[in-house]
Structure formats: C-alpha cells, structure tokens
Short mmCIF file of C-alpha atoms in Angstrom, two decimals:
data_model
loop_
_atom_site.label_atom_id
_atom_site.label_comp_id
_atom_site.label_asym_id
_atom_site.label_seq_id
_atom_site.Cartn_x
_atom_site.Cartn_y
_atom_site.Cartn_z
CA MET A 21 -24.26 -43.40 -14.34
CA GLY A 22 -21.38 -41.27 -13.15
CA SER A 23 -21.65 -37.54 -13.50
CA ARG A 24 -19.70 -36.02 -16.36
CA LYS A 25 -17.78 -32.82 -15.82
CA LYS A 26 -19.35 -30.03 -17.83
CA PHE A 27 -17.03 -28.53 -20.43
CA ARG A 28 -16.34 -24.82 -20.17
CA LEU A 29 -13.94 -22.49 -21.87
CA ASN A 30 -10.85 -21.25 -20.14
CA TYR A 31 -11.57 -17.92 -18.41
CA ARG A 32 -9.00 -16.20 -20.63
CA LEU A 33 -10.76 -17.42 -23.78
CA ARG A 34 -14.14 -16.41 -22.40
CA ILE A 35 -12.81 -12.86 -22.16
CA PHE A 36 -10.77 -12.86 -25.38
CA VAL A 37 -13.05 -14.51 -27.96
CA PRO A 38 -16.23 -12.39 -27.56
CA THR A 39 -14.21 -9.18 -27.27
CA ALA A 40 -12.08 -9.94 -30.33
CA LEU A 41 -15.17 -10.85 -32.39
CA LEU A 42 -16.85 -7.64 -31.32
CA ILE A 43 -13.80 -5.60 -32.34
CA TRP A 44 -13.57 -7.24 -35.78
CA ALA A 45 -17.31 -6.88 -36.38
CA THR A 46 -17.26 -3.23 -35.34
CA ILE A 47 -14.25 -2.33 -37.52
CA THR A 48 -15.68 -4.23 -40.50
CA VAL A 49 -19.05 -2.49 -40.29
CA MET A 50 -17.39 0.90 -39.89
CA ALA A 51 -15.04 0.22 -42.83
CA ILE A 52 -17.83 -0.82 -45.19
CA TYR A 53 -19.93 2.13 -44.16
CA SER A 54 -17.04 4.57 -44.65
CA TYR A 55 -16.15 3.06 -48.04
CA LYS A 56 -19.71 3.32 -49.37
CA ARG A 57 -20.09 6.81 -47.97
CA GLU A 58 -16.89 7.96 -49.69
CA LYS A 59 -17.90 6.30 -52.93
CA ASN A 60 -21.31 7.98 -52.93
CA TYR A 61 -19.66 11.30 -52.15
CA ILE A 62 -17.41 10.95 -55.21
CA ARG A 63 -20.43 10.05 -57.37
CA GLU A 64 -22.33 13.11 -56.17
CA THR A 65 -19.31 15.38 -56.69
CA VAL A 66 -18.73 14.05 -60.24
CA HIS A 67 -22.41 14.32 -61.11
CA SER A 68 -22.50 17.94 -59.90
CA ASP A 69 -19.56 18.79 -62.19
CA LEU A 70 -21.23 17.03 -65.13
CA VAL A 71 -24.40 19.05 -64.62
CA LEU A 72 -22.40 22.28 -64.63
CA ILE A 73 -20.62 21.27 -67.85
CA ALA A 74 -23.90 20.40 -69.58
CA ASP A 75 -25.50 23.67 -68.45
CA ARG A 76 -22.47 25.59 -69.78
CA PHE A 77 -22.81 24.02 -73.24
CA ILE A 78 -26.53 24.86 -73.33
CA TYR A 79 -25.72 28.45 -72.35
CA MET A 80 -23.04 28.70 -75.08
CA TYR A 81 -25.48 27.34 -77.63
CA GLU A 82 -28.07 29.97 -76.69
CA GLN A 83 -25.43 32.71 -76.93
CA ASN A 84 -24.00 31.38 -80.24
CA LEU A 85 -20.58 30.90 -78.66
CA ASP A 86 -17.90 28.57 -79.98
CA PHE A 87 -17.83 25.14 -78.28
CA ASP A 88 -14.19 24.40 -79.15
CA THR A 89 -12.77 26.88 -76.64
CA PHE A 90 -14.76 25.36 -73.80
CA ILE A 91 -13.84 21.80 -74.87
CA GLU A 92 -10.15 22.74 -74.81
CA PHE A 93 -10.68 24.24 -71.36
CA ILE A 94 -12.24 20.97 -70.16
CA GLU A 95 -9.31 18.94 -71.47
CA GLN A 96 -6.78 21.19 -69.75
CA TYR A 97 -8.67 21.85 -66.50
CA TYR A 98 -9.77 18.29 -65.79
CA GLY A 99 -6.66 16.57 -67.10
CA GLY A 100 -4.98 14.62 -64.31
CA SER A 101 -7.91 15.24 -61.93
CA ASP A 102 -10.67 12.92 -60.72
CA LEU A 103 -12.60 13.88 -63.88
CA ASP A 104 -9.74 12.98 -66.22
CA GLY A 105 -11.24 11.03 -69.12
CA ILE A 106 -14.57 12.86 -69.15
CA ARG A 107 -16.63 12.23 -72.30
CA VAL A 108 -18.84 14.89 -73.88
CA THR A 109 -21.08 14.35 -76.91
CA ILE A 110 -23.28 17.09 -78.45
CA ILE A 111 -25.75 15.86 -81.08
CA ASN A 112 -28.73 16.96 -83.07
CA PRO A 113 -31.52 14.87 -81.53
CA VAL A 114 -33.52 14.94 -84.78
CA THR A 115 -30.85 13.81 -87.24
CA GLY A 116 -28.53 12.11 -84.74
CA GLU A 117 -25.60 14.11 -86.13
CA ILE A 118 -22.73 14.64 -83.73
CA ILE A 119 -22.07 18.38 -83.43
CA ARG A 120 -19.07 18.23 -81.09
CA ASN A 121 -17.35 15.40 -79.25
CA LEU A 122 -14.76 14.92 -76.48
CA GLY A 123 -13.47 11.43 -75.94
CA GLU A 124 -15.27 8.35 -77.24
CA PRO A 125 -18.74 9.37 -78.52
CA LEU A 126 -21.68 8.59 -76.30
CA SER A 127 -24.70 6.78 -77.62
CA ALA A 128 -27.72 8.92 -78.26
CA ASP A 129 -29.77 6.26 -76.49
CA GLY A 130 -29.73 7.46 -72.84
CA ASP A 131 -30.74 4.05 -71.48
CA LEU A 132 -27.98 2.42 -73.41
CA ALA A 133 -25.51 5.00 -72.09
CA ARG A 134 -26.52 4.36 -68.51
CA ARG A 135 -26.05 0.68 -69.06
CA ASP A 136 -22.38 1.36 -69.80
CA ASP A 137 -21.86 1.51 -66.04
CA PHE A 138 -20.43 5.01 -65.86
CA VAL A 139 -19.47 6.63 -62.63
CA SER A 140 -22.07 9.26 -63.56
CA TYR A 141 -24.07 10.21 -66.63
CA HIS A 142 -26.07 13.37 -67.40
CA GLU A 143 -27.89 14.66 -70.48
CA LYS A 144 -29.71 17.89 -71.19
CA PHE A 145 -31.66 19.37 -74.11
CA SER A 146 -31.60 22.93 -75.28
CA PRO A 147 -34.84 24.88 -74.71
CA GLY A 148 -36.06 24.17 -78.25
CA HIS A 149 -34.73 20.62 -78.34
CA GLU A 150 -32.48 21.52 -81.25
CA MET A 151 -29.45 20.21 -79.37
CA LYS A 152 -28.74 17.50 -76.81
CA VAL A 153 -25.71 17.47 -74.53
CA MET A 154 -24.55 14.14 -73.02
CA VAL A 155 -21.80 14.14 -70.39
CA ALA A 156 -20.41 11.03 -68.67
CA LEU A 157 -17.42 9.82 -66.68
CA PRO A 158 -16.47 6.16 -67.07
CA TYR A 159 -14.51 4.17 -64.53
CA ASN A 160 -11.20 5.54 -65.75
CA VAL A 161 -7.74 5.93 -64.29
CA SER A 162 -8.80 8.66 -61.82
CA VAL A 163 -11.44 6.44 -60.28
CA GLY A 164 -8.90 3.63 -60.18
CA ARG A 165 -6.78 5.97 -58.07
CA PHE A 166 -9.58 6.02 -55.51
CA VAL A 167 -9.64 2.23 -55.54
CA LYS A 168 -5.92 2.19 -54.79
CA GLU A 169 -6.38 4.64 -51.97
CA SER A 170 -9.20 2.47 -50.64
CA SER A 171 -6.90 -0.56 -50.64
CA GLY A 172 -4.52 1.38 -48.36
CA TYR A 173 -7.47 2.25 -46.18
CA TRP A 174 -8.42 -1.43 -45.92
CA PHE A 175 -4.84 -2.36 -45.09
CA PHE A 176 -4.79 0.23 -42.31
CA LEU A 177 -8.03 -1.18 -40.88
CA LEU A 178 -6.56 -4.67 -41.01
CA LEU A 179 -3.53 -3.51 -39.02
CA LEU A 180 -5.82 -1.70 -36.56
CA ALA A 181 -7.98 -4.76 -36.00
CA THR A 182 -4.91 -7.00 -35.59
CA GLY A 183 -3.35 -4.59 -33.07
CA ALA A 184 -6.61 -4.34 -31.11
CA THR A 185 -6.85 -8.13 -31.08
CA LEU A 186 -3.35 -8.44 -29.63
CA VAL A 187 -4.16 -5.85 -26.97
CA VAL A 188 -7.31 -7.74 -26.01
CA TYR A 189 -5.36 -11.00 -25.89
CA PHE A 190 -2.77 -9.68 -23.47
CA ALA A 191 -5.44 -7.94 -21.38
CA ALA A 192 -7.40 -11.21 -21.19
CA TYR A 193 -4.21 -13.05 -20.20
CA HIS A 194 -3.53 -10.46 -17.51
CA GLN A 195 -7.04 -10.61 -16.07
CA ALA A 196 -7.21 -14.40 -16.27
CA ARG A 197 -3.94 -14.64 -14.33
CA ASN A 198 -5.42 -12.45 -11.59
CA ILE A 199 -8.52 -14.62 -11.43
CA MET A 200 -6.46 -17.80 -11.21
CA LEU A 201 -4.41 -16.37 -8.34
CA LEU A 202 -7.57 -15.32 -6.55
CA ARG A 203 -9.12 -18.77 -7.07
CA ASP A 204 -5.96 -20.37 -5.69
CA PHE A 205 -6.25 -18.22 -2.57
CA ALA A 206 -9.98 -19.00 -2.24
CA ASP A 207 -9.30 -22.74 -2.39
CA LYS A 208 -6.62 -22.50 0.29
CA ALA A 209 -8.72 -20.21 2.47
CA ALA A 210 -11.66 -22.61 2.28
CA SER A 211 -9.41 -25.46 3.46
CA ASP A 212 -7.79 -23.28 6.19
CA ASP A 213 -4.46 -23.50 4.40
CA ASP A 214 -2.30 -20.64 5.69
CA THR A 215 0.46 -20.96 3.07
CA PHE A 216 -0.89 -18.25 0.75
CA GLU A 217 0.86 -15.14 2.02
CA ASP A 218 2.46 -13.54 -1.08
CA THR A 219 0.11 -10.70 -1.97
CA GLY A 220 2.84 -9.08 -4.10
CA ARG A 221 1.97 -11.49 -6.92
CA PHE A 222 -1.16 -9.48 -7.58
CA PRO A 223 -0.80 -6.51 -9.96
CA ASN A 224 -1.31 -2.88 -9.01
CA ASP A 225 -4.79 -2.53 -10.48
CA GLU A 226 -8.37 -2.59 -9.17
CA LEU A 227 -8.61 -6.38 -9.21
CA GLY A 228 -5.26 -6.63 -7.46
CA ASP A 229 -6.48 -4.17 -4.81
CA ILE A 230 -9.64 -6.22 -4.27
CA SER A 231 -7.60 -9.41 -4.01
CA ARG A 232 -5.25 -7.89 -1.45
CA GLN A 233 -8.21 -6.60 0.55
CA ILE A 234 -9.75 -10.08 0.55
CA ILE A 235 -6.49 -11.57 1.80
CA ASP A 236 -6.22 -8.86 4.45
CA ILE A 237 -9.75 -9.67 5.59
CA TYR A 238 -8.84 -13.34 5.75
CA LYS A 239 -5.74 -12.56 7.80
CA ALA A 240 -7.77 -10.31 10.07
CA ARG A 241 -10.24 -13.15 10.62
CA ARG A 242 -7.43 -15.48 11.62
CA GLU A 243 -6.00 -12.86 13.95
CA ALA A 244 -9.44 -12.30 15.42
CA MET A 245 -9.81 -16.00 16.10
CA ALA A 246 -6.37 -16.05 17.71
CA ALA A 247 -7.31 -13.06 19.87
CA HIS A 248 -10.66 -14.54 20.88
CA ASP A 249 -9.24 -16.35 23.91
CA ARG A 250 -7.37 -13.25 25.04
CA GLU A 251 -10.51 -11.14 24.77
CA HIS A 252 -12.46 -13.78 26.63
CA ARG A 253 -9.96 -13.73 29.48
CA ILE A 254 -10.01 -9.92 29.50
CA ALA A 255 -13.81 -9.97 29.62
CA LEU A 256 -13.74 -12.35 32.54
CA ARG A 257 -11.31 -10.13 34.39
CA ALA A 258 -13.44 -7.08 33.58
CA THR A 259 -16.52 -8.86 34.93
CA GLU A 260 -14.66 -9.80 38.08
CA GLU A 261 -13.43 -6.23 38.45
CA LYS A 262 -16.94 -4.90 37.99
CA ILE A 263 -18.20 -7.25 40.69
CA ARG A 264 -15.37 -6.13 42.97
CA VAL A 265 -16.13 -2.44 42.33
CA LYS A 266 -19.82 -3.00 43.00
CA ARG A 267 -19.02 -4.86 46.20
CA GLN A 268 -16.66 -2.09 47.27
CA LEU A 269 -19.27 0.53 46.38
CA ALA A 270 -21.89 -1.31 48.42
CA ASN A 271 -19.50 -1.44 51.38
CA ASN A 272 -18.72 2.27 50.97
CA ILE A 273 -22.40 3.15 50.77
CA GLY A 274 -23.10 1.09 53.89
CA HIS A 275 -20.24 2.77 55.70
CA GLU A 276 -21.26 6.26 54.62
CA LEU A 277 -24.92 5.72 55.55
CA LYS A 278 -24.10 4.13 58.88
CA THR A 279 -22.75 7.33 60.48
CA PRO A 280 -25.67 9.73 59.73
CA VAL A 281 -28.23 6.99 60.38
CA GLY A 282 -26.59 6.23 63.73
CA ILE A 283 -26.54 9.92 64.64
CA VAL A 284 -30.20 10.38 63.66
CA ARG A 285 -31.13 7.29 65.62
CA GLY A 286 -29.29 8.59 68.69
CA TYR A 287 -31.04 11.96 68.55
CA VAL A 288 -34.45 10.36 68.05
CA ASP A 289 -33.88 7.89 70.89
CA THR A 290 -32.84 10.78 73.15
CA LEU A 291 -35.98 12.72 72.30
CA VAL A 292 -38.19 9.68 72.89
CA ASP A 293 -36.51 8.77 76.18
CA ASN A 294 -36.73 12.33 77.52
CA PRO A 295 -40.27 13.60 76.99
CA GLU A 296 -39.75 16.28 79.62
CA MET A 297 -36.74 17.79 77.81
CA ASP A 298 -36.75 21.58 77.75
CA VAL A 299 -37.75 23.34 74.54
CA GLU A 300 -34.27 24.70 73.78
CA SER A 301 -32.61 21.28 74.05
CA ARG A 302 -35.40 19.60 72.09
CA GLN A 303 -35.02 22.20 69.32
CA HIS A 304 -31.27 21.60 69.25
CA PHE A 305 -31.69 17.81 68.85
CA LEU A 306 -34.38 18.25 66.20
CA SER A 307 -32.16 20.68 64.27
CA LYS A 308 -29.25 18.22 64.32
CA THR A 309 -31.56 15.41 63.27
CA GLN A 310 -32.87 17.48 60.37
CA GLN A 311 -29.31 18.34 59.31
CA HIS A 312 -28.26 14.69 59.09
CA VAL A 313 -31.51 13.67 57.38
CA GLU A 314 -30.83 16.32 54.73
CA ARG A 315 -27.31 14.94 54.34
CA LEU A 316 -28.78 11.46 53.88
CA CYS A 317 -31.20 12.80 51.24
CA THR A 318 -28.36 14.58 49.44
CA MET A 319 -26.28 11.43 49.44
CA LEU A 320 -29.17 9.36 48.07
CA ASP A 321 -29.81 11.98 45.37
CA ASP A 322 -26.13 11.90 44.39
CA LEU A 323 -26.16 8.10 44.28
CA SER A 324 -29.26 8.20 42.11
CA THR A 325 -27.59 10.69 39.75
CA LEU A 326 -24.47 8.51 39.45
CA THR A 327 -26.58 5.43 38.80
CA ARG A 328 -28.52 7.17 36.02
CA LEU A 329 -25.30 8.42 34.42
CA ASP A 330 -23.67 4.98 34.62
CA GLU A 331 -26.65 3.06 33.25
CA ALA A 332 -28.15 5.53 30.80
CA GLY A 333 -25.24 7.82 29.92
CA GLY A 334 -25.34 6.75 26.28
CA MET A 335 -29.02 7.72 26.10
CA ILE A 336 -28.34 11.42 26.78
CA THR A 337 -29.88 13.43 23.94
CA PRO A 338 -27.21 15.85 22.68
CA ARG A 339 -28.44 19.39 22.13
CA GLU A 340 -27.01 22.73 21.05
CA VAL A 341 -25.71 24.57 24.13
CA ASP A 342 -24.33 28.12 24.06
CA MET A 343 -21.64 28.22 26.77
CA ASN A 344 -21.87 32.03 27.07
CA ILE A 345 -25.57 31.87 27.91
CA LEU A 346 -25.08 28.87 30.24
CA LEU A 347 -22.27 30.58 32.19
CA ALA A 348 -24.19 33.86 32.39
CA ASP A 349 -27.16 32.00 33.90
CA LEU A 350 -24.80 30.12 36.26
CA THR A 351 -23.27 33.42 37.42
CA ASP A 352 -26.74 34.81 38.20
CA GLU A 353 -27.66 31.66 40.12
CA ILE A 354 -24.45 31.82 42.20
CA ASP A 355 -25.01 35.50 42.99
CA ASP A 356 -28.72 35.15 43.77
CA SER A 357 -28.34 32.06 45.98
CA GLY A 358 -25.19 33.13 47.76
CA ILE A 359 -23.60 29.73 47.08
CA GLY A 360 -20.33 31.41 46.13
CA GLY A 361 -19.84 32.79 49.64
CA ASP A 362 -16.87 35.16 49.72
CA MET A 363 -15.47 33.89 46.41
CA THR A 364 -15.90 35.72 43.11
CA PHE A 365 -17.00 33.72 40.05
CA ILE A 366 -15.80 34.87 36.61
CA TYR A 367 -15.79 33.35 33.13
CA ASP A 368 -14.07 34.08 29.81
CA VAL A 369 -15.51 32.25 26.80
CA PRO A 370 -15.48 33.47 23.16
CA ALA A 371 -18.70 34.36 21.37
CA HIS A 372 -20.54 31.60 19.50
CA CYS A 373 -18.97 28.86 21.63
CA ILE A 374 -21.61 26.21 20.90
CA VAL A 375 -21.09 22.78 22.46
CA CYS A 376 -22.99 19.52 22.09
CA GLY A 377 -24.43 18.16 25.30
CA SER A 378 -27.08 18.59 27.97
CA GLU A 379 -27.44 22.11 29.35
CA THR A 380 -28.85 20.75 32.63
CA LEU A 381 -26.01 18.25 33.17
CA ILE A 382 -23.27 20.75 32.24
CA SER A 383 -24.74 23.36 34.57
CA ALA A 384 -25.07 20.82 37.41
CA ALA A 385 -21.47 19.63 36.94
CA LEU A 386 -20.12 23.20 37.03
CA MET A 387 -22.23 23.94 40.10
CA ASN A 388 -20.66 20.91 41.82
CA LEU A 389 -17.22 22.33 41.01
CA VAL A 390 -18.32 25.70 42.44
CA LYS A 391 -19.54 24.08 45.67
CA ASN A 392 -16.32 22.08 45.94
CA ALA A 393 -14.20 25.23 45.55
CA VAL A 394 -16.29 27.18 48.07
CA ALA A 395 -16.19 24.35 50.63
CA TYR A 396 -12.52 23.37 50.45
CA SER A 397 -10.32 25.78 48.48
CA LYS A 398 -10.22 28.72 50.96
CA GLY A 399 -9.67 30.97 47.95
CA THR A 400 -11.14 34.28 46.81
CA GLU A 401 -11.70 33.61 43.10
CA MET A 402 -12.93 30.85 40.87
CA GLY A 403 -14.07 30.67 37.26
CA VAL A 404 -14.31 28.99 33.86
CA ILE A 405 -11.81 29.89 31.09
CA PHE A 406 -11.83 28.81 27.43
CA THR A 407 -8.45 27.23 26.54
CA GLY A 408 -8.75 26.01 22.95
CA LYS A 409 -10.58 24.14 20.24
CA THR A 410 -9.93 21.12 17.99
CA SER A 411 -12.02 19.87 15.09
CA SER A 412 -14.18 17.88 17.53
CA HIS A 413 -13.93 19.41 21.03
CA TYR A 414 -13.81 22.66 22.97
CA SER A 415 -11.40 22.83 25.94
CA PHE A 416 -12.08 24.68 29.21
CA VAL A 417 -10.59 24.96 32.67
CA PHE A 418 -12.39 25.48 35.98
CA TYR A 419 -9.98 26.98 38.50
CA ASP A 420 -9.76 28.43 41.99
CA ASN A 421 -6.94 30.39 43.63
CA GLY A 422 -7.11 28.50 46.91
CA GLN A 423 -4.74 26.15 48.68
CA GLY A 424 -4.91 23.15 46.34
CA VAL A 425 -4.41 19.58 47.60
CA GLY A 426 -1.52 17.28 48.24
CA ALA A 427 -0.10 15.59 45.13
CA GLU A 428 -0.86 12.16 46.63
CA HIS A 429 -4.59 12.96 46.62
CA LEU A 430 -4.91 14.11 42.99
CA PRO A 431 -5.23 10.60 41.40
CA ARG A 432 -8.15 9.75 43.74
CA LEU A 433 -10.20 12.96 43.72
CA PHE A 434 -12.72 11.41 41.31
CA ASP A 435 -13.10 8.19 43.37
CA ARG A 436 -16.49 7.73 44.98
CA PHE A 437 -16.66 8.61 48.68
CA TYR A 438 -13.01 9.65 48.67
CA ARG A 439 -12.28 12.50 51.09
CA ILE A 440 -9.02 14.24 51.86
CA ASP A 441 -10.28 15.08 55.36
CA SER A 442 -13.38 13.03 56.08
CA GLY A 443 -14.17 14.88 59.30
CA ARG A 444 -13.99 18.30 57.69
CA SER A 445 -15.94 17.03 54.65
CA ARG A 446 -18.82 15.80 56.76
CA LYS A 447 -18.96 19.10 58.64
CA THR A 448 -19.39 20.93 55.32
CA GLY A 449 -22.10 18.50 54.26
CA GLY A 450 -20.06 16.77 51.55
CA THR A 451 -21.06 13.30 50.38
CA GLY A 452 -17.86 12.38 48.56
CA LEU A 453 -19.85 12.00 45.31
CA GLY A 454 -19.72 15.49 43.80
CA LEU A 455 -16.51 15.09 41.78
CA PRO A 456 -17.38 11.54 40.61
CA ILE A 457 -20.66 12.98 39.28
CA VAL A 458 -18.73 15.73 37.49
CA LYS A 459 -16.41 13.19 35.83
CA SER A 460 -19.25 10.88 34.82
CA THR A 461 -21.16 13.83 33.35
CA PHE A 462 -18.40 14.97 30.98
CA ILE A 463 -17.40 11.44 29.97
CA ASN A 464 -20.99 10.46 29.14
CA MET A 465 -21.32 13.56 26.94
CA GLY A 466 -18.25 12.49 24.96
CA GLY A 467 -15.73 14.72 26.75
CA THR A 468 -12.87 14.32 29.22
CA ILE A 469 -11.77 15.80 32.55
CA ASN A 470 -8.64 15.79 34.67
CA VAL A 471 -7.35 17.75 37.68
CA ARG A 472 -4.05 19.22 38.78
CA ASN A 473 -2.63 21.85 41.15
CA ARG A 474 -2.07 25.30 39.69
CA GLU A 475 1.45 26.72 39.86
CA GLU A 476 0.06 29.97 41.29
CA GLY A 477 -2.04 28.08 43.86
CA GLY A 478 -5.36 26.32 43.86
CA LEU A 479 -6.83 23.58 41.69
CA GLU A 480 -7.72 23.51 38.01
CA PHE A 481 -10.10 21.03 36.39
CA ASN A 482 -9.38 20.75 32.64
CA PHE A 483 -12.40 19.44 30.76
CA THR A 484 -13.57 19.10 27.14
CA ILE A 485 -17.02 19.07 25.56
CA PRO A 486 -17.82 18.04 21.94
CA VAL A 487 -18.34 20.78 19.35
CA TRP A 488 -21.92 21.16 18.14
CA ASN A 489 -22.19 19.85 14.57
CA PRO A 490 -25.67 20.47 13.11
CA LYS A 491 -24.99 18.05 10.21
CA LYS A 492 -24.83 15.02 12.49
#
C-alpha cells in the first residue's frame, strides 16, 4: 500500500486559529466577569440605600416624626436616579393595615415579596414590633438604563475582539510569508541551487535578521569551498618555504660552527703536536681555545633559546610585570656587571606601567639590546623610553646615540646569523642570534618590534608589549 501524505494545516492557519480562539475566549471571560461584577455592585449599592431608608423610617417612628415629609424627599431625591421607582410600604404587622405607602404596595409576606424578583428588598421592624417597614426596588427604568449601557459595553468588546482577530490574521500572514521564504531558501540550499540571492525580500524584523544571517552563512560556506584550493596551494608554498628556511638555517649553523670548531681543532692539534712548547705559548693557545669554546657554547645557548621560542612561544605563561621595577633591576645589573662599558643606561617609564608577559624573557631581550649597543654603536648613551599606550598595548623605544647602520642593513638586522661586519662581530663574540631572539621574544608575548636609524644618530628599536588585564 502506498504511503499517504499526512494532512496538516497551513502554517499561517496554525498560527492564526489558536491565537484567535485564545483572544475570543479571553475577552468573553473578561466581559462576563466584568458584567457580573458590575451587576453585583449595583445590587449592593441599592441594598445599602434601602437599608438606610428603612432605618430612617424606624427612627422617625421612634421620634414621632411625620413620615410624609420624608416620603416627599425620597420622591424628589431619587427621581431620575438609579433608585427611581423605589417602593416603600409601612404596615402594622398585627392588623396588616398600611400606614404609609410609596409606589405600588408591597406584600406583607416577605417571602412573597422576594419572589417578585426585585433588584433588592429589605424589611425592618420597629423595636416593639408595632411597625414594619418594607423597601424594595423592582427592575424599573433606571435598571434598564444599566442594561442599555451594558449593551454598548458588549458592542465595544465585539469590536475589540474583531480588531484583535484582524491584527492576528495579518501578523500570521506576515510570519507565514517569512517562513515560506526561508523554506524556499532551505530547499535550494540543500540542492546546491545558487539562485536564491535576494535577501531584501525578508522583512526588517528578528526573523528576517535570522534568515539573512542563515543566507550569509550559506554564502560564506560557498566562498570557503571556493577558497579551499587557494588555501591549499598557500599551505603547500608555506610548507616548502619552511623547509627552505630550515635548510638555510642548517647551512648557516654549519657554516657558523665550522669556523670556531676549526680554530679550536687547530689549537688543540698544535698543543698535542708540540708537547715541549713553552708555558707562555701553551697558555696563549689554551686561552684562545677557551675563548672559542665559550663562543660555541654561547651560540648553542642562543640556538636553544630560539628553538624554544619558536616551538613553545604560545605556551609562555603571561604574568603581571611592572616595567619600572624590571628596568630598575636591569640598571643595577648593568652597573654591577660592567656590561654597559662606557655607555650610560637610562630609562623613563610612567608609574604603574604594568605589562603582560614574562619578566625573565623581557629582561633577557633588553639585555641583548644593551649588549648589541655596547658592542657596535660606539655611543655614550642608551636607554628605554615609554612612547604611548593603546587599549591593548604599551609602546617603548630602546635607543642609543651611536653611529647607526646603513639603510640597506636595516631590513635584515633580525635575520639569523646576519652580520654587518662578520669579522668585527666575531671579534666581539657575537653569534648573529641576539636580535632574532629579541624579535621572537616580543612577538611570542603578543607584541611587535621594528628598527630604524635615529635622526640625531644611533639606532632605535620600537617595541610593544600587551597591557596587563587582570580580568582575562
């Protein structure tokens, strides 16, 4: 047996029908409740007035006052009001004689009177039961006025319910149209149909915003698929470039190690081949050997540092670092060790300059800049100056007032093993890795660094470090 398509209401009707029924049910319940509440209020108000009238007649009877004056007052005061048509009957309960009467006489039988379906009925005896006062208000013209007013109230509710129903209908039509457009897009997206491009058909409401976002996501997915091949080719080129850089680095390392290793080997061979060498010459060769071994150790330490920064830079634990304290400690270290030579180190950083990074790495990077300035700048002053702040980074400059470098060398100062004067660099013990370590340090901490010649002479290294944010 073939499957039969299950019947279901149009989406618009599924929104409209339950909502419209709920509106009509709510208005009907509220109308009935309000009508009964108003009707009971009128009953209570009328009954309260009837009690007052009966009490007044009892009081007048006890004071031997004339009833006629009060009856005339009732006719005048309540005429044309909600109590217009009030009926008052005063009788002798023993003989049944009517003493005074206003309107059609009431029956002395209270039960019978209540069966007349009055709006309200009240009776009261005098203290000695010599007189009985009966007061009632039938459904007269004044109460009919309330019925007329109620009919207007019902008509207003009918208009309100009809208007609300129309509003719900148009709202349901509006929402159903949005859903149909979205379903049309979903069908085309599922079949990889790219013809649905007109997002302006959706209204400027929340559902329209969602629909446009869905379409934007779909377009982004298509664009991502189109860009996949390009990214793949870029990744291949990046991999090839990385292999080339590693190969070049390996060649550079081999070249840089070859010279000191060859020198050490020559000195050692000389010492071995000449056991009778005098003490002064032997000491000279041993000193030179030690010097180049230390240079080899320094180079290996620098390579190790670069490797750790390259491979585990993202694993650096950021901490709160006060640059004033760090630079004060760095100044003491430069003065105590004599690393600064004839150059003076100064710093100017505002109070509470708290950066996010590693105190050890920042200090080591600045010390590398100090050593570089002392070895090559031929200046008399160097230092660190605060230059500004953004919402995310502090900016600083490390400067010296030396001779600077040729403009052609600036783009390559951060290259590994790059030397402006390789002979002079080796004499000063340089490995060609100090500035690459400095650059890698600041980049791995989320900062930047660049270098340029100062107009007044010397070099300046402009670097940034992230601002410490304790909320992160």
